[in-house]
Coordinates of C-alpha atoms in Angstrom, one line a residue:
M28 CA -7.4 0.0 10.8
P29 CA -5.8 -3.4 11.2
P30 CA -4.7 -4.4 14.7
L31 CA -1.2 -3.2 15.7
N32 CA -0.3 -6.4 17.5
A33 CA -2.0 -9.6 16.4
E34 CA -1.0 -13.0 15.3
E35 CA 0.0 -13.6 11.7
R36 CA -3.4 -14.8 10.3
T37 CA -5.3 -12.0 11.9
S38 CA -2.8 -9.5 10.6
L39 CA -3.0 -10.8 7.1
E40 CA -6.8 -11.0 7.0
S41 CA -7.2 -7.6 8.6
W42 CA -4.8 -5.9 6.1
L43 CA -6.6 -7.6 3.2
D44 CA -10.0 -6.4 4.6
F45 CA -8.7 -2.9 5.2
Y46 CA -7.6 -2.6 1.6
R47 CA -10.9 -4.1 0.3
A48 CA -12.8 -1.5 2.4
T49 CA -10.5 1.3 1.1
L50 CA -11.4 0.5 -2.5
A51 CA -15.1 0.4 -1.7
M52 CA -14.7 3.8 0.1
K53 CA -13.0 5.3 -3.0
C54 CA -16.1 4.5 -5.0
E55 CA -18.7 5.7 -2.4
G56 CA -21.0 8.6 -3.3
L57 CA -20.2 8.7 -7.0
T58 CA -22.6 8.6 -9.9
E59 CA -22.6 5.8 -12.5
E60 CA -20.9 8.2 -14.9
Q61 CA -18.2 9.2 -12.4
V62 CA -17.2 5.6 -11.6
R63 CA -16.9 5.0 -15.3
D64 CA -14.8 8.2 -15.9
A65 CA -11.3 7.4 -17.2
S66 CA -8.4 8.6 -15.2
V67 CA -6.1 10.7 -17.5
P68 CA -5.6 10.2 -21.2
P69 CA -4.3 8.0 -22.7
S70 CA -5.2 5.6 -19.7
P71 CA -8.7 4.1 -19.8
L72 CA -8.5 3.1 -16.1
T73 CA -11.7 3.7 -14.1
L74 CA -12.9 3.0 -10.6
Q75 CA -15.4 0.5 -12.0
G76 CA -12.6 -1.1 -14.0
L77 CA -10.6 -1.5 -10.7
V78 CA -13.6 -3.1 -9.0
Q79 CA -14.2 -5.5 -11.9
H80 CA -10.4 -6.3 -11.9
M81 CA -10.4 -7.1 -8.2
A82 CA -13.4 -9.3 -8.6
K83 CA -11.5 -11.2 -11.2
V84 CA -8.4 -11.4 -9.1
E85 CA -10.4 -12.6 -6.0
R86 CA -12.0 -15.3 -8.1
N87 CA -8.7 -16.4 -9.6
W88 CA -6.7 -16.7 -6.4
F89 CA -9.3 -17.9 -3.9
R90 CA -11.4 -20.1 -6.2
R91 CA -9.5 -21.2 -9.3
V92 CA -6.1 -21.5 -7.6
L93 CA -6.8 -22.2 -3.9
T94 CA -9.7 -24.6 -4.4
G95 CA -9.2 -25.7 -8.0
E96 CA -12.7 -24.6 -8.8
D97 CA -13.6 -24.4 -12.5
V98 CA -15.5 -21.2 -12.7
P99 CA -16.4 -18.9 -15.6
P100 CA -15.3 -15.3 -15.9
V101 CA -16.9 -12.9 -13.5
H102 CA -18.4 -11.0 -16.4
P103 CA -18.7 -13.3 -19.4
A104 CA -18.3 -10.4 -21.8
Q105 CA -14.7 -10.2 -20.6
D106 CA -13.8 -13.5 -22.3
G107 CA -10.9 -12.8 -24.6
A108 CA -8.0 -14.4 -26.4
D109 CA -5.4 -14.1 -23.6
G110 CA -7.2 -15.9 -20.9
P111 CA -10.5 -17.0 -19.4
D112 CA -11.3 -13.5 -18.0
G113 CA -10.1 -11.5 -21.0
H114 CA -6.9 -9.9 -22.1
D115 CA -7.6 -6.6 -20.3
G116 CA -7.5 -8.1 -16.8
G117 CA -11.1 -7.2 -16.2
F118 CA -10.5 -3.4 -16.4
D119 CA -12.5 -2.7 -19.6
L120 CA -16.0 -1.4 -19.1
M121 CA -18.8 -3.3 -20.8
D122 CA -22.2 -2.1 -22.0
G123 CA -24.9 -3.5 -19.7
V124 CA -22.6 -3.9 -16.6
S125 CA -23.5 -1.2 -14.2
F126 CA -21.4 -0.3 -11.2
A127 CA -24.0 -1.9 -8.9
T128 CA -23.6 -5.2 -10.8
A129 CA -19.8 -4.9 -10.8
R130 CA -19.7 -4.1 -7.1
A131 CA -22.1 -7.0 -6.2
A132 CA -20.0 -9.4 -8.2
W133 CA -16.9 -8.2 -6.3
Q134 CA -18.6 -8.4 -2.9
D135 CA -19.7 -12.0 -3.8
E136 CA -16.2 -13.0 -4.7
I137 CA -14.9 -11.5 -1.4
A138 CA -17.5 -13.5 0.5
R139 CA -16.6 -16.7 -1.3
A140 CA -12.9 -16.0 -0.7
R141 CA -13.5 -15.7 3.1
A142 CA -15.5 -18.9 3.1
N143 CA -12.8 -20.8 1.1
C144 CA -10.1 -19.6 3.5
A145 CA -12.0 -20.2 6.8
G146 CA -11.1 -23.8 7.3
R147 CA -7.5 -23.6 5.9
S148 CA -4.2 -22.9 7.6
L149 CA -1.7 -20.4 6.2
E150 CA 0.5 -23.4 5.3
D151 CA -2.1 -25.1 3.2
T152 CA -1.0 -25.2 -0.5
A153 CA -2.5 -25.5 -3.9
P154 CA -0.9 -26.4 -7.2
F155 CA 0.3 -23.4 -9.1
M156 CA 2.7 -23.0 -12.0
G157 CA 4.3 -26.4 -11.6
G158 CA 4.8 -26.0 -7.9
E159 CA 2.8 -25.2 -4.8
V160 CA 1.5 -21.9 -3.5
S161 CA 0.5 -21.4 0.1
L162 CA -2.5 -19.5 1.5
R163 CA 0.0 -17.2 3.2
W164 CA 1.5 -16.3 -0.2
I165 CA -1.9 -15.7 -1.7
Y166 CA -2.9 -13.4 1.2
T167 CA 0.4 -11.5 0.9
H168 CA 0.0 -11.2 -2.9
M169 CA -3.6 -10.0 -2.5
I170 CA -2.6 -7.3 0.0
A171 CA 0.0 -6.0 -2.5
E172 CA -2.5 -6.2 -5.3
Y173 CA -5.1 -4.1 -3.5
A174 CA -2.5 -1.6 -2.1
R175 CA -1.2 -1.0 -5.7
H176 CA -4.7 -0.5 -7.2
N177 CA -5.9 1.6 -4.2
G178 CA -3.1 4.0 -5.2
H179 CA -4.7 4.2 -8.7
A180 CA -8.1 4.6 -7.1
D181 CA -6.8 7.5 -5.0
L182 CA -5.6 9.4 -8.1
I183 CA -8.8 8.7 -10.0
R184 CA -11.0 9.8 -7.2
E185 CA -9.0 12.9 -6.7
R186 CA -9.4 13.8 -10.4
I187 CA -13.1 13.2 -10.2
D188 CA -14.0 15.4 -7.2
G189 CA -10.9 16.3 -5.3
S190 CA -11.4 13.8 -2.6
T191 CA -8.2 12.4 -1.0
G192 CA -7.3 10.3 2.0
V193 CA -7.4 6.7 3.1

């Protein structure tokens, strides 16, 4: 649980970490088949797809945008016509990418994100879409991104084994 009364940076980082941990928790204790089980037809959304997507999003915001790093897609098989990480946003499952591999890539991106943010202030900016985006904005966006997808993860997990909660 994030602190109830902290300064802004601590609050933002704590909420982001809370939502990262929530997604990880939604995937705990499941088999390889279960994390690859689609939600409800016609949606192909899976827990592994959400983890892959969040690895992509972490890489994009905290490496490509914030630091200007030129990095390849998290999973090269995702390369597609609509962008460097594929048109599907990283959600599509790929042969040869296990959940352990997807989770390790996601955790690596989180570690890199933390390292890239450590020496920066919330007011630090990076070029984005013809303007500047602040680290504060990126944190806020990432909190919203995780919260949204954790809602998806809640529903997928409940469908798999009835588990509900944070």
